[in-house]
Coordinates of C-alpha atoms and ligand atoms in Angstrom, one line a residue:
M4 CA 52.2 34.5 0.3
R5 CA 49.0 32.7 1.1
R6 CA 48.1 33.2 4.8
S7 CA 47.4 30.2 7.0
L8 CA 43.7 29.7 7.8
P9 CA 42.3 28.3 11.0
R10 CA 41.2 24.7 10.7
R11 CA 38.6 22.8 12.7
S12 CA 38.7 19.1 13.3
H13 CA 35.0 18.9 14.1
Y14 CA 31.8 21.0 13.9
A15 CA 30.1 21.7 17.2
S16 CA 27.3 19.2 16.5
E17 CA 29.9 16.5 15.8
V18 CA 31.2 16.6 19.4
K19 CA 29.5 13.5 20.7
P20 CA 30.1 11.1 23.6
E21 CA 31.8 8.7 21.1
L22 CA 34.6 11.2 21.0
D23 CA 35.3 10.8 24.7
N24 CA 39.0 11.7 25.4
S25 CA 39.7 12.8 21.9
H26 CA 41.5 16.0 21.1
V27 CA 39.5 18.4 19.0
S28 CA 39.7 21.9 17.5
L29 CA 36.6 24.0 16.9
I30 CA 36.0 27.4 15.3
G31 CA 32.9 29.5 15.9
W32 CA 31.1 32.3 17.7
V33 CA 30.8 32.7 21.4
H34 CA 27.1 32.3 21.9
E35 CA 27.0 32.6 25.7
I36 CA 29.4 32.8 28.6
R37 CA 28.7 31.6 32.1
D38 CA 31.4 32.5 34.6
L39 CA 31.3 30.7 38.0
G40 CA 34.6 32.0 39.2
G41 CA 36.9 29.1 39.0
I42 CA 35.2 27.6 36.1
K43 CA 34.0 29.2 32.9
F44 CA 31.5 27.8 30.4
I45 CA 31.5 29.0 26.9
L46 CA 28.8 28.0 24.5
L47 CA 30.5 27.8 21.1
R48 CA 28.2 28.1 18.1
D49 CA 29.0 27.3 14.5
V50 CA 26.7 26.6 11.5
S51 CA 25.9 23.1 12.8
G52 CA 24.9 23.9 16.4
I53 CA 26.2 24.7 19.8
C54 CA 28.7 22.9 22.0
Q55 CA 29.9 23.5 25.5
V56 CA 33.5 24.4 26.1
T57 CA 34.6 24.3 29.8
A58 CA 37.6 26.1 31.1
R59 CA 38.8 25.2 34.6
K60 CA 41.1 28.0 35.5
E61 CA 43.2 26.2 38.0
N62 CA 44.4 23.8 35.3
L63 CA 45.2 26.5 32.7
P64 CA 48.4 28.5 32.2
V65 CA 48.1 32.1 33.2
E66 CA 48.4 33.3 29.6
I67 CA 45.3 31.3 28.6
S68 CA 43.4 32.4 31.7
R69 CA 44.1 36.0 30.8
K70 CA 42.8 35.5 27.2
L71 CA 39.6 33.9 28.7
E72 CA 39.0 37.0 30.9
D73 CA 38.8 39.0 27.7
I74 CA 36.3 36.9 25.8
G75 CA 33.0 38.4 24.8
V76 CA 29.8 37.2 23.2
E77 CA 29.9 36.9 19.4
D78 CA 33.7 36.9 19.3
V79 CA 35.0 34.5 16.7
V80 CA 37.3 32.0 18.5
Y81 CA 39.5 29.0 17.8
V82 CA 39.4 26.5 20.6
E83 CA 41.4 23.3 21.3
G84 CA 40.6 20.9 24.0
V85 CA 39.7 17.3 25.0
V86 CA 36.2 15.9 24.8
K87 CA 34.8 14.6 28.0
N88 CA 31.5 12.9 28.7
Q89 CA 29.5 15.3 30.9
P90 CA 25.9 14.3 31.6
K91 CA 25.1 17.9 32.8
A92 CA 26.1 19.5 29.5
R93 CA 23.3 20.0 26.9
L94 CA 24.7 17.4 24.5
G95 CA 26.0 15.1 27.2
V96 CA 29.5 16.1 26.4
E97 CA 31.9 19.0 26.8
V98 CA 35.2 20.1 25.5
V99 CA 37.7 20.8 28.2
L100 CA 39.6 23.8 27.0
E101 CA 43.3 23.7 26.5
K102 CA 43.9 26.6 24.1
I103 CA 41.8 29.6 22.8
D104 CA 42.6 32.3 20.2
V105 CA 40.3 35.2 19.4
L106 CA 40.1 35.4 15.6
S107 CA 37.8 38.4 15.6
R108 CA 36.4 40.5 18.3
A109 CA 32.8 41.7 18.5
S110 CA 32.0 45.1 20.0
R111 CA 30.4 45.2 23.4
P112 CA 27.9 45.6 24.5
L113 CA 26.1 44.3 21.4
P114 CA 23.0 46.2 20.4
Y115 CA 20.9 42.9 20.3
D116 CA 20.8 39.7 22.4
V117 CA 21.5 36.8 20.0
T118 CA 20.4 34.2 22.5
G119 CA 16.8 35.4 22.4
K120 CA 16.6 35.6 26.2
V121 CA 15.6 39.3 25.9
P122 CA 12.4 39.1 23.8
A123 CA 12.3 41.4 20.8
G124 CA 9.5 42.4 18.5
I125 CA 9.7 41.8 14.7
D126 CA 10.8 45.3 13.9
T127 CA 13.7 45.3 16.4
R128 CA 14.6 41.8 15.2
L129 CA 14.7 43.0 11.5
D130 CA 16.6 46.1 12.4
H131 CA 19.4 43.8 13.8
R132 CA 18.8 41.1 11.3
I133 CA 22.3 39.6 11.0
L134 CA 22.5 39.3 14.8
D135 CA 18.9 37.9 14.9
L136 CA 19.8 35.3 12.3
R137 CA 22.7 34.0 14.4
N138 CA 20.1 32.5 16.8
P139 CA 19.7 28.9 15.7
E140 CA 15.9 29.0 15.9
N141 CA 15.8 32.0 13.7
N142 CA 18.1 30.7 11.0
A143 CA 16.5 27.2 11.0
V144 CA 13.8 28.7 8.8
F145 CA 16.4 29.4 6.1
K146 CA 18.0 26.0 6.3
I147 CA 14.5 24.6 5.7
A148 CA 14.2 27.1 2.8
D149 CA 17.4 25.7 1.3
T150 CA 15.9 22.2 1.3
V151 CA 12.6 23.4 -0.2
L152 CA 14.4 25.0 -3.1
A153 CA 16.6 22.0 -3.8
A154 CA 13.6 19.7 -3.5
A155 CA 11.6 21.8 -5.9
R156 CA 14.4 21.8 -8.5
E157 CA 14.9 18.1 -8.1
F158 CA 11.1 17.5 -8.5
F159 CA 10.9 19.7 -11.7
R160 CA 13.9 17.9 -13.3
M161 CA 12.3 14.5 -12.5
N162 CA 9.2 15.8 -14.3
N163 CA 10.9 17.1 -17.4
F164 CA 10.8 20.8 -16.6
I165 CA 13.6 23.1 -17.8
E166 CA 14.8 25.9 -15.6
V167 CA 14.5 29.3 -17.3
R168 CA 15.3 32.9 -16.4
T169 CA 13.1 35.7 -17.6
P170 CA 13.7 39.5 -17.4
R171 CA 13.1 41.4 -14.2
I172 CA 13.1 44.7 -16.1
I173 CA 10.0 44.8 -18.3
A174 CA 7.9 47.2 -20.4
T175 CA 4.3 46.2 -19.6
A176 CA 2.4 44.9 -16.6
T177 CA 1.0 41.4 -16.5
E178 CA -0.8 41.1 -13.1
G179 CA -2.6 44.4 -13.1
G180 CA -1.2 47.9 -13.2
A181 CA -1.7 49.1 -9.7
A182 CA 1.1 47.2 -7.9
L183 CA 3.9 48.1 -10.4
F184 CA 7.2 49.6 -9.5
E185 CA 8.4 52.1 -12.0
V186 CA 12.1 52.4 -12.7
K187 CA 14.0 55.0 -14.6
Y188 CA 15.4 53.2 -17.6
F189 CA 18.0 55.4 -19.4
D190 CA 15.9 58.2 -21.0
G191 CA 12.6 56.4 -20.6
K192 CA 10.9 54.2 -18.0
A193 CA 10.5 50.5 -17.3
Y194 CA 8.9 48.4 -14.6
L195 CA 10.0 45.7 -12.2
A196 CA 8.4 42.3 -13.2
Q197 CA 5.5 41.2 -11.0
S198 CA 5.8 37.6 -12.4
P199 CA 7.3 35.8 -15.3
Q200 CA 3.8 35.2 -16.7
L201 CA 4.0 36.1 -20.4
Y202 CA 7.5 34.9 -20.9
K203 CA 6.9 31.5 -19.3
E204 CA 3.8 31.1 -21.6
E205 CA 5.9 32.0 -24.7
L206 CA 8.6 29.6 -23.6
V207 CA 6.3 26.5 -23.6
T208 CA 6.4 26.9 -27.5
V209 CA 10.1 26.0 -27.2
F210 CA 10.7 23.8 -24.2
E211 CA 7.1 22.5 -23.5
R212 CA 7.7 22.5 -19.7
V213 CA 9.5 25.3 -18.0
F214 CA 10.0 26.5 -14.4
E215 CA 11.5 29.5 -12.8
I216 CA 12.4 30.4 -9.2
G217 CA 13.1 34.0 -8.7
P218 CA 12.3 37.3 -7.0
F219 CA 9.4 39.4 -8.2
F220 CA 8.1 42.8 -7.2
R221 CA 4.8 44.2 -6.2
A222 CA 4.2 47.7 -4.9
E223 CA 1.8 46.5 -2.2
E224 CA 0.2 49.5 -0.5
S225 CA -1.5 47.4 2.2
H226 CA 0.7 46.4 5.1
T227 CA -0.2 42.8 6.0
R228 CA 1.6 39.8 7.5
R229 CA 1.5 38.0 4.2
H230 CA 2.5 40.7 1.6
V231 CA 5.9 42.1 0.9
S232 CA 7.3 44.2 -2.0
E233 CA 9.9 41.6 -3.0
F234 CA 8.9 37.9 -2.9
T235 CA 10.1 34.7 -4.4
S236 CA 7.9 32.9 -6.9
I237 CA 8.2 29.3 -7.9
D238 CA 6.5 29.3 -11.3
I239 CA 5.8 26.6 -13.9
E240 CA 4.2 26.5 -17.3
A241 CA 3.5 23.3 -19.3
A242 CA 2.2 22.7 -22.8
F243 CA -0.6 20.2 -23.4
L244 CA -1.9 20.3 -19.9
D245 CA -5.0 22.1 -18.5
L246 CA -5.7 23.3 -14.9
Y247 CA -6.2 19.7 -13.7
G248 CA -2.8 18.5 -14.9
V249 CA -0.9 21.4 -13.3
M250 CA -2.9 21.1 -10.0
E251 CA -1.7 17.5 -9.8
I252 CA 1.9 18.6 -10.4
L253 CA 1.5 21.2 -7.7
E254 CA 0.2 18.9 -5.0
R255 CA 2.8 16.3 -5.8
L256 CA 5.5 19.0 -5.5
I257 CA 4.1 19.9 -2.1
V258 CA 4.3 16.3 -0.9
H259 CA 7.8 15.9 -2.3
I260 CA 8.9 19.1 -0.4
H261 CA 7.4 17.8 2.8
R262 CA 9.2 14.5 2.4
R263 CA 12.6 16.1 1.8
V264 CA 12.2 18.6 4.7
I265 CA 11.3 15.8 7.0
E266 CA 14.3 13.7 5.8
E267 CA 16.9 16.5 5.8
R268 CA 15.9 19.0 8.4
R269 CA 15.0 17.0 11.5
R270 CA 17.2 19.2 13.7
E271 CA 15.7 22.4 12.4
L272 CA 12.1 21.1 12.8
E273 CA 12.9 20.1 16.3
L274 CA 14.4 23.6 17.1
L275 CA 11.1 25.1 15.8
N276 CA 9.1 22.5 17.6
I277 CA 7.3 21.4 14.5
D278 CA 5.9 17.9 13.9
L279 CA 5.7 17.9 10.1
S280 CA 3.8 15.1 8.4
I281 CA 3.4 14.3 4.7
P282 CA 0.0 15.5 3.5
E283 CA -2.4 13.0 1.8
L284 CA -3.1 13.1 -1.9
P285 CA -5.2 14.3 -3.6
F286 CA -5.8 17.6 -1.8
P287 CA -9.5 18.4 -1.5
R288 CA -11.0 20.4 -4.4
Y289 CA -13.8 22.9 -4.0
T290 CA -15.2 25.4 -6.5
Y291 CA -15.6 29.1 -5.9
D292 CA -19.3 28.5 -5.8
D293 CA -18.9 25.9 -3.1
M294 CA -17.0 28.4 -1.0
L295 CA -19.6 31.1 -1.6
R296 CA -22.3 28.7 -0.2
E297 CA -20.1 28.0 2.8
L298 CA -19.7 31.7 3.5
E299 CA -23.4 32.2 3.2
D300 CA -24.0 29.4 5.7
S301 CA -21.6 31.2 8.1
G302 CA -23.6 34.4 7.7
L303 CA -20.9 36.3 5.7
E304 CA -22.3 36.7 2.2
L305 CA -20.2 37.7 -0.7
E306 CA -21.6 38.8 -4.1
W307 CA -20.9 36.4 -6.9
G308 CA -17.8 37.7 -8.8
E309 CA -16.1 39.4 -5.8
D310 CA -12.7 38.2 -4.6
F311 CA -12.4 36.8 -1.1
G312 CA -11.3 39.3 1.4
T313 CA -9.3 38.5 4.6
E314 CA -12.5 38.1 6.6
H315 CA -13.9 35.6 4.1
L316 CA -10.6 33.6 4.0
R317 CA -10.5 33.5 7.8
I318 CA -13.9 31.8 7.9
L319 CA -13.0 29.3 5.1
G320 CA -9.7 28.6 6.9
E321 CA -11.5 27.7 10.1
K322 CA -13.2 24.8 8.4
H323 CA -10.4 23.8 5.9
K324 CA -7.3 23.6 8.1
E325 CA -4.8 22.2 5.7
Y326 CA -4.0 22.2 1.9
Y327 CA -7.0 22.5 -0.5
F328 CA -7.8 23.9 -3.9
I329 CA -10.4 26.4 -4.8
T330 CA -11.2 26.2 -8.6
H331 CA -13.3 28.0 -11.2
F332 CA -13.2 31.6 -10.1
P333 CA -15.3 34.1 -11.9
T334 CA -13.5 35.1 -15.1
K335 CA -13.7 38.8 -14.3
S336 CA -11.8 38.3 -11.0
K337 CA -8.8 36.8 -12.8
P338 CA -6.1 38.2 -15.0
F339 CA -6.6 38.5 -18.8
Y340 CA -4.6 35.4 -19.7
I341 CA -6.8 32.9 -17.9
Q342 CA -9.0 30.7 -20.1
P343 CA -12.8 31.2 -19.6
C344 CA -14.7 27.9 -19.4
E345 CA -16.2 26.8 -22.8
D346 CA -19.6 26.0 -21.5
N347 CA -19.8 29.1 -19.3
P348 CA -17.4 31.9 -20.1
E349 CA -18.3 33.8 -16.9
I350 CA -16.4 31.1 -15.0
S351 CA -12.6 30.5 -15.6
E352 CA -10.3 27.5 -15.7
S353 CA -8.5 28.9 -12.7
F354 CA -7.5 27.7 -9.2
D355 CA -5.8 28.8 -6.0
L356 CA -3.9 26.5 -3.7
M357 CA -4.8 27.3 -0.1
Y358 CA -3.5 26.3 3.3
S359 CA -6.2 27.1 5.8
W360 CA -6.8 30.8 5.2
L361 CA -3.6 31.5 3.4
E362 CA -3.3 31.6 -0.4
L363 CA -0.1 29.8 -1.5
A364 CA -0.4 29.6 -5.2
S365 CA -2.7 30.5 -8.1
G366 CA -2.8 29.3 -11.7
G367 CA -5.0 27.9 -14.4
T368 CA -5.4 27.0 -18.1
R369 CA -4.2 29.9 -20.3
I370 CA -5.9 31.3 -23.3
S371 CA -4.1 29.8 -26.3
D372 CA -6.1 31.6 -29.0
R373 CA -4.9 35.0 -30.1
K374 CA -8.3 36.5 -30.9
L375 CA -9.7 35.5 -27.5
L376 CA -6.7 36.9 -25.8
E377 CA -7.1 40.3 -27.6
K378 CA -10.8 40.3 -26.6
R379 CA -9.9 39.7 -23.0
L380 CA -7.2 42.4 -23.0
I381 CA -9.8 44.9 -24.3
E382 CA -12.4 43.8 -21.7
Q383 CA -9.9 44.4 -19.0
G384 CA -9.2 47.9 -20.3
L385 CA -5.6 47.1 -21.3
N386 CA -3.8 48.5 -24.3
V387 CA -3.6 45.7 -27.0
K388 CA -0.7 47.5 -28.7
A389 CA 1.5 47.2 -25.6
F390 CA 1.2 43.4 -25.9
E391 CA 2.1 43.2 -29.6
H392 CA 5.3 41.2 -29.0
H393 CA 3.5 38.7 -26.9
L394 CA 0.5 38.4 -29.2
K395 CA 2.7 37.6 -32.2
V396 CA 3.8 34.4 -30.5
Y397 CA 0.3 33.2 -30.9
D398 CA 0.7 33.2 -34.7
Y399 CA 3.7 30.8 -34.5
G400 CA 1.9 27.8 -33.1
M401 CA 0.6 28.1 -29.5
P402 CA -0.5 24.9 -27.9
I403 CA -3.0 24.6 -25.0
H404 CA -1.0 25.2 -21.9
A405 CA -1.4 25.8 -18.1
G406 CA 0.7 26.8 -15.1
W407 CA 0.9 28.3 -11.7
G408 CA 2.9 30.6 -9.4
L409 CA 3.6 29.4 -5.9
G410 CA 4.9 32.0 -3.3
L411 CA 8.0 30.4 -1.7
E412 CA 7.6 32.5 1.4
R413 CA 4.0 31.7 1.9
L414 CA 4.9 28.0 1.7
L415 CA 7.7 28.5 4.2
M416 CA 5.2 30.2 6.6
V417 CA 3.2 26.9 6.5
L418 CA 6.2 24.7 6.9
T419 CA 7.7 26.6 9.8
N420 CA 4.5 27.7 11.4
K421 CA 5.3 31.4 11.2
S422 CA 2.5 34.0 11.1
N423 CA 4.5 36.9 9.7
I424 CA 6.0 36.5 6.2
R425 CA 8.9 38.8 7.3
E426 CA 10.2 36.1 9.6
V427 CA 10.8 33.8 6.6
I428 CA 12.7 36.4 4.5
L429 CA 16.3 37.2 5.2
F430 CA 16.0 40.9 4.5
P431 CA 12.3 41.7 3.8
R432 CA 11.1 44.7 1.8
D433 CA 7.8 46.4 2.3
K434 CA 6.4 49.9 2.2
F435 CA 8.1 50.8 5.5
R436 CA 11.3 48.8 5.2
L437 CA 14.1 49.3 2.7
T438 CA 17.0 48.5 5.1
P439 CA 18.9 46.6 6.3
Ligands
AMO526 P1 -0.5 35.7 -8.1 O1 -0.5 37.2 -8.3 O2 -1.7 35.1 -7.4 O3 -0.4 34.9 -9.5 O4 0.8 35.3 -7.3 C1 1.2 34.0 -7.1 C2 1.6 33.7 -5.7 O5 2.7 34.5 -5.3 C3 2.6 34.9 -4.0 N1 2.6 36.4 -3.9 C4 3.1 37.1 -2.9 N2 3.8 36.7 -1.8 C5 4.2 37.7 -0.9 N3 4.0 39.0 -1.1 C6 3.3 39.4 -2.2 N4 3.1 40.7 -2.4 C7 2.8 38.4 -3.1 N5 2.1 38.5 -4.3 C8 2.0 37.2 -4.7 C9 1.4 34.3 -3.4 C10 0.5 34.1 -4.6 O6 -0.4 33.0 -4.5 N6 1.1 34.9 -12.7 C11 0.3 34.4 -11.7 C12 0.5 32.9 -11.4 C13 0.1 32.0 -12.5 O7 -1.0 32.0 -12.9 O8 1.0 31.2 -13.0 C14 0.5 35.2 -10.4 O9 1.4 36.0 -10.3 O10 1.8 33.0 -2.8

């Protein structure tokens, strides 16, 4: 027999002054209890928000009063009552309790304060992640993430991209060997994919425009606030475009995401105290050489060809506070698949999308000529034989193509104004964290 499930008439956020005198039923978690003797306030939380339930003991049957004595925070409860306008309550309204049932009891005391009144550092928060996420401010980030992902998919479909899924278990590195996770694979070994790079390039010969959103893995030795071992990459690859074409797609995607987040997540933005606006197009574009000159002017010189370190990025970020592109990096600083410029092969058709000092995405035009790709593999000290399957595809008709990879979590840090990437990942993984 099917068991009867508790049913709510309204979500907490739907309890509004318009419902004055209506009878409602709610289900949720007990967020907070305030007991003033004769009167008890229960803040009831569900996915939509928090609503005040007021129990005046003198008006209640003994049996219900007894149940109320026993209520603890984070218990799951079913509540029935009548809505009353109450200017003193947080939503201008309260539910005057008539009935309460405990559907599931939480242990007490709980190891962590969900309300956030007891401040906790990021490690304590992550150790108790599920309780931490029950705090509406902390889970607001992930409701925004939900909108970001839906908006990205919507944008890609509108622009004729097809969603693909490439392997996470792979035989060769694409983004440099150092950060590879090795896994035992039956009697041999394999690696966890660092990006969908080679597969997405191959797939443009079938679908012309592809995108993928998925987890990728990097064995990052350095413990920073912007690197983790498992991150989500939003990747595209498009035939018949060069770096300029895909940069335009990227900036339009960012604008589309801002627009959707503003439209759909007003409550979450308010909770996080964020005044999000739609960035202006086009984003400013600077070359690597422009940036080198800026650094020189600030007294922090960098040798041509070197990658920007954190201290360089911090200086650039002080002047460029929002979204901007850096283009034409030295070829030797970029992966083997990036196209060198025809008129100066020392420079590549590459770019990074930045927000202040944070790198959000990188991409570029790819090499579409097999001979040149083989030459670049050798120059980078890679084993050409290991790439045989990939190289063959270049004999089957490989168009000019370009693409990029955008770190979802880095973008979320920008949208939610968080300074540690771990805050925008449900269960982050880094060198020092494999649980929960
Ligand atoms: P890249 O290695 O620059 O390029 O990665 C692209 C974007 O992914 C994010 N990212 C990370 N986020 C969190 N933790 C990490 N350890 C981490 N590593 C990368 C960043 C970064 O900008 N195949 C190319 C992309 C392309 O050319 O299409 C690539 O992987 O936001």
